[in-house]
Tab-separated table of C-alpha atoms in Angstrom:
chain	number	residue	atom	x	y	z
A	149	UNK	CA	117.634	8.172	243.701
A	150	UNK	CA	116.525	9.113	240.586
A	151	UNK	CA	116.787	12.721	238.610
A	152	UNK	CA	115.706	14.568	235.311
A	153	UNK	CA	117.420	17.138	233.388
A	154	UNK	CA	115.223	19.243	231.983
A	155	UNK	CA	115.827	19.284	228.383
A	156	UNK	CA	114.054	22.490	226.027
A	157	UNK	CA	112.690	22.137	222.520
A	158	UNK	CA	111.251	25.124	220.502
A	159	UNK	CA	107.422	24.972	220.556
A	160	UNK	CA	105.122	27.341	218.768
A	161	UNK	CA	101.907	28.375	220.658
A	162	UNK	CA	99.748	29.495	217.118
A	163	UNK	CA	96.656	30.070	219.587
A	164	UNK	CA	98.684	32.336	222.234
A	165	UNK	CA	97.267	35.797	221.037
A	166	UNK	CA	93.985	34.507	221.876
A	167	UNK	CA	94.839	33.809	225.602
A	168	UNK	CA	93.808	36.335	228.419
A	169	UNK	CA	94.690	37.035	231.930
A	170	UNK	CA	93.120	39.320	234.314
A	171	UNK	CA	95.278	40.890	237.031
A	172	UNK	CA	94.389	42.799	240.322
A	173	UNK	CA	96.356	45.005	242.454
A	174	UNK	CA	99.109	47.432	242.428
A	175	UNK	CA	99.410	50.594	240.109
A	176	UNK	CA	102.287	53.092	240.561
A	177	UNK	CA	104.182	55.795	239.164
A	178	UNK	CA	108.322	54.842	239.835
A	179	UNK	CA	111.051	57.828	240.053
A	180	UNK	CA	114.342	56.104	239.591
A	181	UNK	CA	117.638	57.839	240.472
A	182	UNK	CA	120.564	56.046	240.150
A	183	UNK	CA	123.766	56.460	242.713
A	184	UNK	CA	127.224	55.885	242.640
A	185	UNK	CA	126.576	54.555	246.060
A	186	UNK	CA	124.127	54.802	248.840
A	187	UNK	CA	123.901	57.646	250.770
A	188	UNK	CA	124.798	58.268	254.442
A	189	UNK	CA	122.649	60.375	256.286
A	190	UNK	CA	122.071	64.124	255.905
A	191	UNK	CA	124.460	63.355	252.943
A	192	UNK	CA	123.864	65.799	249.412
A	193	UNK	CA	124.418	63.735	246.471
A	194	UNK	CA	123.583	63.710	242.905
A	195	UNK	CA	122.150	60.890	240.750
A	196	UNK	CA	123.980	59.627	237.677
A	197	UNK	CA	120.886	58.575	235.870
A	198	UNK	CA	117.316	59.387	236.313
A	199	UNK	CA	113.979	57.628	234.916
A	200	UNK	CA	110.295	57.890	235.270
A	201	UNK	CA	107.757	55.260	234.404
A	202	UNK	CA	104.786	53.324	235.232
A	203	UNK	CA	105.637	50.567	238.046
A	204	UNK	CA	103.539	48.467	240.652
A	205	UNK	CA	103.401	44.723	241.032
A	206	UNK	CA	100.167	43.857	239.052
A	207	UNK	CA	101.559	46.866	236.266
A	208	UNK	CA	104.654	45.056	235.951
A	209	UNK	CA	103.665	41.795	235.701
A	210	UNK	CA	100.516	42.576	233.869
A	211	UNK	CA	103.555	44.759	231.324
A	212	UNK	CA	105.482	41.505	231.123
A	213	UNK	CA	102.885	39.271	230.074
A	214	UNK	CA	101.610	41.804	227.170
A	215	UNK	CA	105.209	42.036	225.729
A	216	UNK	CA	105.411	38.228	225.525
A	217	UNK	CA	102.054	38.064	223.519
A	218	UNK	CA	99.268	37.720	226.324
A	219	UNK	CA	95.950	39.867	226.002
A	220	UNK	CA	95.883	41.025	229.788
A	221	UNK	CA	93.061	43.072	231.911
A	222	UNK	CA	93.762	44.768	234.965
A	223	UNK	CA	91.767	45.903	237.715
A	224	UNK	CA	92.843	48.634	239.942
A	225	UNK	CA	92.761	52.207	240.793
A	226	UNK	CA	94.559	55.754	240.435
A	227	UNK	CA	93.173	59.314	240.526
A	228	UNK	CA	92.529	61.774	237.857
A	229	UNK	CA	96.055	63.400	238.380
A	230	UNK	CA	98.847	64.057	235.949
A	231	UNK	CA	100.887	60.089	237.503
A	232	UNK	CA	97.193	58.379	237.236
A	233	UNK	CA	96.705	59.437	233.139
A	234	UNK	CA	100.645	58.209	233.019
A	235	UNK	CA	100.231	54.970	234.553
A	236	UNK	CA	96.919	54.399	232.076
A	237	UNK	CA	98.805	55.741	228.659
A	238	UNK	CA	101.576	53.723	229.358
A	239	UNK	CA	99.819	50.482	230.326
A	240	UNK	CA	97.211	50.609	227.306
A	241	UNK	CA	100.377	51.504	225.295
A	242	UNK	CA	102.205	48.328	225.616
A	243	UNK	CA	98.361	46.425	225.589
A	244	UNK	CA	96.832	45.931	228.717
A	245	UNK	CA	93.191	46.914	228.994
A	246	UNK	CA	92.869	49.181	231.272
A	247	UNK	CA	88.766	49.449	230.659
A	248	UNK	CA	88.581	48.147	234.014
A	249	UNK	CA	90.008	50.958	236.270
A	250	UNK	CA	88.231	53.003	238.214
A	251	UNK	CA	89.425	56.608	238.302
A	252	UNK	CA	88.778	58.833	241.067
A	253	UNK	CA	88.514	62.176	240.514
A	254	UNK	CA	89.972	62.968	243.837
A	255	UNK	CA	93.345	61.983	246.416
A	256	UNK	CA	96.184	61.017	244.316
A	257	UNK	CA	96.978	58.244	242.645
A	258	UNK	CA	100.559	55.605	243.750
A	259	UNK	CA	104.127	56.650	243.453
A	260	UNK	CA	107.312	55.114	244.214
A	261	UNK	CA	110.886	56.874	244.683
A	262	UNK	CA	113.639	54.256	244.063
A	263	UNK	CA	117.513	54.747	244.954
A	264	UNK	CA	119.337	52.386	242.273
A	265	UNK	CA	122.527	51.959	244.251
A	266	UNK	CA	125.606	50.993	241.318
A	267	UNK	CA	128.099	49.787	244.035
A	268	UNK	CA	125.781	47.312	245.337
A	269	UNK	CA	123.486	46.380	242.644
A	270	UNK	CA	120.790	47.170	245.238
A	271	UNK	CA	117.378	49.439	244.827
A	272	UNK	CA	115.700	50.430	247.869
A	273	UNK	CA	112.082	51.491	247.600
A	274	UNK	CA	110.022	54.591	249.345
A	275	UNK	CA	105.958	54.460	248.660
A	276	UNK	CA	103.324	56.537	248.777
A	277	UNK	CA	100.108	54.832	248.633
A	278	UNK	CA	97.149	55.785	246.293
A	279	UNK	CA	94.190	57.326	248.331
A	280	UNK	CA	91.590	56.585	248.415
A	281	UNK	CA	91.835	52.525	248.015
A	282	UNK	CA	89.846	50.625	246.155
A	283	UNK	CA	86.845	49.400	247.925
A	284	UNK	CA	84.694	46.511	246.245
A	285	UNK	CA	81.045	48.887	245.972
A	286	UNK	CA	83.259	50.533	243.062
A	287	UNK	CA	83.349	47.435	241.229
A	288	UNK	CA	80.541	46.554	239.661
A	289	UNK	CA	78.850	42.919	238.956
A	290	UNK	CA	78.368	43.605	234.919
A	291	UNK	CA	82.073	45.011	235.288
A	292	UNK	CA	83.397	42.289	237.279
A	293	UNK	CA	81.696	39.605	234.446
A	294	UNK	CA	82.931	41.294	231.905
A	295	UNK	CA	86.025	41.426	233.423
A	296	UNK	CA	86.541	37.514	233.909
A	297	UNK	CA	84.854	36.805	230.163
A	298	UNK	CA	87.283	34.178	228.416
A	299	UNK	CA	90.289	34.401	231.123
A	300	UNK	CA	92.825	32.041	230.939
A	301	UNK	CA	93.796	32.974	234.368
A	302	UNK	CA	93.827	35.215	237.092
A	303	UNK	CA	96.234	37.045	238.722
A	304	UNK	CA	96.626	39.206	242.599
A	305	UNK	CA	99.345	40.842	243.924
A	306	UNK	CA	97.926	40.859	247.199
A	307	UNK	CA	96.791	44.427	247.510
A	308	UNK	CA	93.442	45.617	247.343
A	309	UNK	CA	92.557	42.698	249.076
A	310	UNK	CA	88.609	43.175	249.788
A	311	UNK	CA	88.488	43.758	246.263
A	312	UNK	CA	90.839	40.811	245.038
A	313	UNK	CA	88.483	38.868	247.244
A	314	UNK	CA	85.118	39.343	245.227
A	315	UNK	CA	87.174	38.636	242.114
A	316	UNK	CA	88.472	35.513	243.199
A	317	UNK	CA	85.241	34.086	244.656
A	318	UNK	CA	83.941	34.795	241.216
A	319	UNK	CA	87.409	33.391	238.963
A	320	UNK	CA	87.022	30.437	241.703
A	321	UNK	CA	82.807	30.112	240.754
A	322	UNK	CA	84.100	29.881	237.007
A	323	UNK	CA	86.487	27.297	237.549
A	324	UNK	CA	89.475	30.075	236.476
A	325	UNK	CA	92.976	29.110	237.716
A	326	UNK	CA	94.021	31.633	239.979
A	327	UNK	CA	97.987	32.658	240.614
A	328	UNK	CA	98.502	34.488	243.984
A	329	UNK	CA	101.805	36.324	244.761
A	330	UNK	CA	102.811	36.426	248.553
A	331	UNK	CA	105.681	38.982	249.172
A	332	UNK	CA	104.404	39.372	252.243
A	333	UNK	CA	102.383	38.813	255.077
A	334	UNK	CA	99.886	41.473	254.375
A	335	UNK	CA	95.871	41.960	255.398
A	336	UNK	CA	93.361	39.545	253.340
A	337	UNK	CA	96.728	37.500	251.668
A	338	UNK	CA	95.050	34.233	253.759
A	339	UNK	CA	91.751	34.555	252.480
A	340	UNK	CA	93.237	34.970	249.142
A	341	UNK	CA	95.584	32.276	249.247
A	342	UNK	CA	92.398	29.812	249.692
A	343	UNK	CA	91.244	30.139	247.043
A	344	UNK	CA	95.143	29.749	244.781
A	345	UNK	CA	96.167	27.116	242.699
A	346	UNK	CA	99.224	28.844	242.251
A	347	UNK	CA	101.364	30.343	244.612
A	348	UNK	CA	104.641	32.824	244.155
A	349	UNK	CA	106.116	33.580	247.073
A	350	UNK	CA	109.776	35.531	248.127
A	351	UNK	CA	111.974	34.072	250.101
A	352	UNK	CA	111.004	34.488	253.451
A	353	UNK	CA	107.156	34.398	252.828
A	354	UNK	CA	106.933	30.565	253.821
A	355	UNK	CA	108.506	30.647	257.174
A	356	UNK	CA	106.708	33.142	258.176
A	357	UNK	CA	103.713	31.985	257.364
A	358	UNK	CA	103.889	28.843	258.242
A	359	UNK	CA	106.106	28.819	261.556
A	360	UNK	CA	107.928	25.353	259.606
A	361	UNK	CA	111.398	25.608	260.900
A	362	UNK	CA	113.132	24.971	257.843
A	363	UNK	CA	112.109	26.567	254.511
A	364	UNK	CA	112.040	22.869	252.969
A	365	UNK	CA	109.502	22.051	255.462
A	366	UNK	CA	107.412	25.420	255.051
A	367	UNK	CA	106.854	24.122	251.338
A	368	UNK	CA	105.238	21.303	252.457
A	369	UNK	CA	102.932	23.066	254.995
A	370	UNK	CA	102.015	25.411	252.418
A	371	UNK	CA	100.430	22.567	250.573
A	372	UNK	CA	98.886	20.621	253.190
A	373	UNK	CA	97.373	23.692	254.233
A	374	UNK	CA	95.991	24.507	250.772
A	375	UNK	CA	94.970	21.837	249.403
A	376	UNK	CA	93.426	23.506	246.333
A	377	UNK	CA	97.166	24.001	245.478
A	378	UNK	CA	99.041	22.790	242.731
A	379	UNK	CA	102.564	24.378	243.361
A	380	UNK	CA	103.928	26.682	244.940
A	381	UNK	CA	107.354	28.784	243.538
A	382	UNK	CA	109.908	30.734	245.661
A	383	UNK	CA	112.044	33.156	244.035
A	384	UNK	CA	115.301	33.502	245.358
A	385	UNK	CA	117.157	36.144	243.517
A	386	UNK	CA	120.574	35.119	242.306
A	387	UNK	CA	120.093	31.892	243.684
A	388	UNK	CA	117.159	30.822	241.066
A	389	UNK	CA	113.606	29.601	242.292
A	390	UNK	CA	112.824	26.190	244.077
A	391	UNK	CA	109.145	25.260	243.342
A	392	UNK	CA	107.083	22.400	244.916
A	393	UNK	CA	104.685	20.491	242.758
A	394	UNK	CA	101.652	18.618	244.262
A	395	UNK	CA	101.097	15.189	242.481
A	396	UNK	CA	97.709	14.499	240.035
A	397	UNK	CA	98.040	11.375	240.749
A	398	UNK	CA	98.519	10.799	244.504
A	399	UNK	CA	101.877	8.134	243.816
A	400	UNK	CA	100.861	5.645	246.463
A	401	UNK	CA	103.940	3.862	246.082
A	402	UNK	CA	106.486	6.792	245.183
A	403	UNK	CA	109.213	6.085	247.485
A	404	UNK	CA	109.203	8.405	250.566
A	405	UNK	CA	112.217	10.872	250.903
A	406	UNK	CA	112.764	14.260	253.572
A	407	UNK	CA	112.329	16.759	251.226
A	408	UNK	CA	115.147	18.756	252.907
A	409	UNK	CA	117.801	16.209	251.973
A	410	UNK	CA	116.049	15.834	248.538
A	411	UNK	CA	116.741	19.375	248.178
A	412	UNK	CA	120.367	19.391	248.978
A	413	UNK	CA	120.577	16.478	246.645
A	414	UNK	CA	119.265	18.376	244.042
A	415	UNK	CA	121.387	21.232	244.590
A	416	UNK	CA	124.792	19.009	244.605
A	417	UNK	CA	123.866	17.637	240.883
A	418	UNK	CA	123.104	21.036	239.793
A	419	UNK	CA	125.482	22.703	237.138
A	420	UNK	CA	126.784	26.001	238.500
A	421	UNK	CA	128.850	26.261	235.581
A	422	UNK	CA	126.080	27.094	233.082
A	423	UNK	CA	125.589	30.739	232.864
A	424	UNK	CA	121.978	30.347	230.926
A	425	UNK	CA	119.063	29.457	233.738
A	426	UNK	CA	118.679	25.938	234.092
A	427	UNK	CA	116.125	23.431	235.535
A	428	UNK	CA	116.663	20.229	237.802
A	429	UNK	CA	114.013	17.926	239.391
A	430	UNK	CA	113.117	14.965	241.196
A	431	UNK	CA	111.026	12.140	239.963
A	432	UNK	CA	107.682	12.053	241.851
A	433	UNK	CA	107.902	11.036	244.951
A	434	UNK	CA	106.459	10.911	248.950
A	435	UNK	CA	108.331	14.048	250.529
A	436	UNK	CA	108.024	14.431	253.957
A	437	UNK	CA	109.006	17.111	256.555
A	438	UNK	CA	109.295	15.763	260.490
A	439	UNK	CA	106.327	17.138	262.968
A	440	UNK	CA	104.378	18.559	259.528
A	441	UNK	CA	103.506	15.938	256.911
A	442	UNK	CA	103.624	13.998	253.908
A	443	UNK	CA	103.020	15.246	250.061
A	444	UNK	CA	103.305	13.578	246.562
A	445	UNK	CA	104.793	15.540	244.274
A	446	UNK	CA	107.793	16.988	242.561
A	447	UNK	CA	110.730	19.343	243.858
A	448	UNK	CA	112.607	21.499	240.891
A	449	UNK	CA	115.549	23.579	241.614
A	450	UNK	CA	115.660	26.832	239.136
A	451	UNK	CA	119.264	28.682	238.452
A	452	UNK	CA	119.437	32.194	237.280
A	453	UNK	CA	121.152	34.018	234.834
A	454	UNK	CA	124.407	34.780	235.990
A	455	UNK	CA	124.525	38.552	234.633
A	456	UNK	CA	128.123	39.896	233.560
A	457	UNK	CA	128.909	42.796	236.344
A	458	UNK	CA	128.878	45.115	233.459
A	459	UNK	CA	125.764	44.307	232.199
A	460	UNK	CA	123.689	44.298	235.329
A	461	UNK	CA	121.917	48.029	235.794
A	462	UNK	CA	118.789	47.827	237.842
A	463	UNK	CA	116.629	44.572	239.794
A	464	UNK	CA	113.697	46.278	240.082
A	465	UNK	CA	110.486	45.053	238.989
A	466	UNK	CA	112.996	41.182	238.538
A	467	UNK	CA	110.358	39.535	240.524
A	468	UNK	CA	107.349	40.883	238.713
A	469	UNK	CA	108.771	40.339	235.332
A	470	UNK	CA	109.325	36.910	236.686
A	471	UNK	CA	105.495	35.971	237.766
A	472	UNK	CA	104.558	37.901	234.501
A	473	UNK	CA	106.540	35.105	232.543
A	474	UNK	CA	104.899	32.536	234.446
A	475	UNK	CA	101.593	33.798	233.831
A	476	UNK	CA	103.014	33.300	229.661
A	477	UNK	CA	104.228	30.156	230.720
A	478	UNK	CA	100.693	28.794	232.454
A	479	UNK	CA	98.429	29.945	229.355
A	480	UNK	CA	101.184	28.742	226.926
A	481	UNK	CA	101.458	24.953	228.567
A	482	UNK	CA	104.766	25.192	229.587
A	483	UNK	CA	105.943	22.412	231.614
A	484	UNK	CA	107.514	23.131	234.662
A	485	UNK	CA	111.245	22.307	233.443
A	486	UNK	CA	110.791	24.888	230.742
A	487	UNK	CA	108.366	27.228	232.366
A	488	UNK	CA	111.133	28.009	235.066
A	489	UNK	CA	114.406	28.657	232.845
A	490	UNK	CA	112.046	30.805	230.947
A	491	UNK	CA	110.775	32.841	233.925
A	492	UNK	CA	114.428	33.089	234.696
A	493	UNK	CA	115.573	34.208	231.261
A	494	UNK	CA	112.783	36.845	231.369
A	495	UNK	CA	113.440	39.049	234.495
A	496	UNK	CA	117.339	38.394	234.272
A	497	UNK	CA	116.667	40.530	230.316
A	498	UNK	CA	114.686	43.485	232.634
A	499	UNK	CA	117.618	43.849	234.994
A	500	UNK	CA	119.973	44.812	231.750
A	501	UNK	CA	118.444	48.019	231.941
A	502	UNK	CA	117.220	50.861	234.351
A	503	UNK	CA	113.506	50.251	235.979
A	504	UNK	CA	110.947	47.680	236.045
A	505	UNK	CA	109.560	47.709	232.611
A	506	UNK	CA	112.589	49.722	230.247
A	507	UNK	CA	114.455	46.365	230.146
A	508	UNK	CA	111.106	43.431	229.471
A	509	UNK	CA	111.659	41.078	226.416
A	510	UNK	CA	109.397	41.394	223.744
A	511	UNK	CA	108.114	37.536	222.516
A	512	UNK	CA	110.246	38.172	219.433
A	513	UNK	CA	113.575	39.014	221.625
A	514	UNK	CA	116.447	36.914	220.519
A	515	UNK	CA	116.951	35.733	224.043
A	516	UNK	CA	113.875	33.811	224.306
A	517	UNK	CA	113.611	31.814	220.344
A	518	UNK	CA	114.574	28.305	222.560
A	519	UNK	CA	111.495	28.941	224.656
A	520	UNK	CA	108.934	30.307	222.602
């Protein structure tokens, strides 16, 4: 059996400013307390820190990918309250367009409360919705063309998914690759996912969604059952990313391995010893799963940072900041060996500091001169 090491070399993208991205979904104001610990119930207890900013998925990510030098547009909604002129100053203020929004002068636009627990390293998450949603009449055709003019890509969280679905019919029309994030099962994801030919997922998203009974074999039933897609990428925390890679080519005679022992191989070979993320993959091959199928492809195993104890604050907003540096990564070229490490590098630098978008790199952070 044969492996590659991934190995990085500086490259310069000179034509990067000139890439955009169009997101859809999720706008929020976050309220962050930080806590010695968890509390119990009916417990009184005070924070140690406290923070207010602009959060959501498609905010995050849509933050992340402005920082590291992307031109994105984002399509969502708030109200004409005091958190829906926030979320808008502080988006256009690190350079997403925000032209695209509609504003609604009544309900009340998304918050978020989130307990930042120090003992555990843990945040847990209470959301109010915006009202009222985004419904596609409020979208306009000239506004939806204008909004797709010269993207690079596309980008949904998942949410506002009648919405998300008229964009990507129209991204899809134009030939525009499209990068879907599934957190979770959630109303319209499937129709959505058709039309991917990218896929970011969390851990448990591929099991259930596939019934597979291993996660291994989930991979390869998310592939065989969209066959406009060209990988698919589960984030795993801690534990790094594993990300399945459909062949060009087809590899007629690529030898034929069970991807679940393939993966297990991989993760034997892999370095735990390096603290910087890392990349390992397979040569393309046949991988098969028993009772679902056969792809071509590649399997890459992705390591983390592993964050000093004193150094980790806050993992909110880690996967966001995460699919925001793939979304770099995509426009930019990156190959997968480099585009993962770099993905890595990027959310473990948000979790140095408290809530989702305090911490993101800049393009010109020290941490990221190997990639970029």
């Amino acid at each position: 059996m044969c492996f590659r090491l991934s190995h990085q070399s500086p490259v310069t993208y000179l034509s990067i400013l000139s890439l955009y991205q169009l997101g859809c979904g999720q706008v929020a104001v976050d309220f962050l307390a930080t806590v010695a610990s968890f509390p119990n119930p009916d417990d009184k207890i005070r924070s140690t820190s406290l923070k207010v900013q602009g959060g959501g998925n498609a905010g995050n990510a849509s933050t992340c990918a402005a920082r590291l030098g992307l031109n994105p547009r984002l399509i969502s909604k708030v109200s004409n309250d005091s958190h829906g002129k926030g979320i808008l100053e502080e988006l256009e203020a690190d350079g997403v367009d925000t032209s695209f929004f509609i504003v609604s002068e009544k309900g009340n636009s998304s918050f978020t409360y989130v307990i930042v627990d120090s003992q555990t390293k843990t945040r847990t998450c209470i959301h109010t919705p915006g009202y009222p949603p985004l419904i596609p009449e409020e979208l306009s055709q000239s506004s939806l063309l204008s909004a797709l003019d010269g993207v690079n890509m596309v980008y949904f969280d998942g949410r506002h998914h009648e919405t998300a679905l008229v964009v990507a019919k129209e991204a899809a029309r134009k030939n525009i690759p499209i990068l879907v994030e599934a957190e979770r099962e959630r109303e319209g994801l499937d129709d959505l996912l058709d039309f991917a030919t990218y896929a970011i997922c969390s851990a448990k998203f591929p099991q259930a969604w596939t019934e597979a009974p291993s996660f291994s074999s989930a991979l390869i039933s998310m592939l065989l059952r969209l066959p406009k897609l060209k990988f698919v990428i589960v984030t795993l925390g801690e534990e790094g990313c594993i990300m399945l890679e459909r062949s060009v080519n087809g590899g007629s005679d690529a030898e034929e391995m069970d991807v679940q022992c393939l993966l297990e191989s991989l993760k034997l070979i892999k370095d735990d010893s390096k603290t910087i993320p890392t990349c390992i993959s397979s040569v393309e091959t046949k991988l098969s799963a028993d009772g679902i199928g056969t792809i071509t492809g590649q399997l890459f195993v992705g390591t983390a940072e592993k964050i000093p104890p004193s150094e980790l604050v806050d993992t909110t907003g880690a996967g966001d900041a995460f699919i925001g540096a793939v979304l770099y990564a995509l426009c930019a070229g990156m190959p997968p060996e480099k585009m993962l490490p770099f993905a890595a590098q990027v959310a473990a630098t948000g979790c140095r500091a408290l809530g989702a978008r305090t911490g993101l790199p800049l393009r010109t952070d020290p941490r990221l001169v190997s990639f970029l």
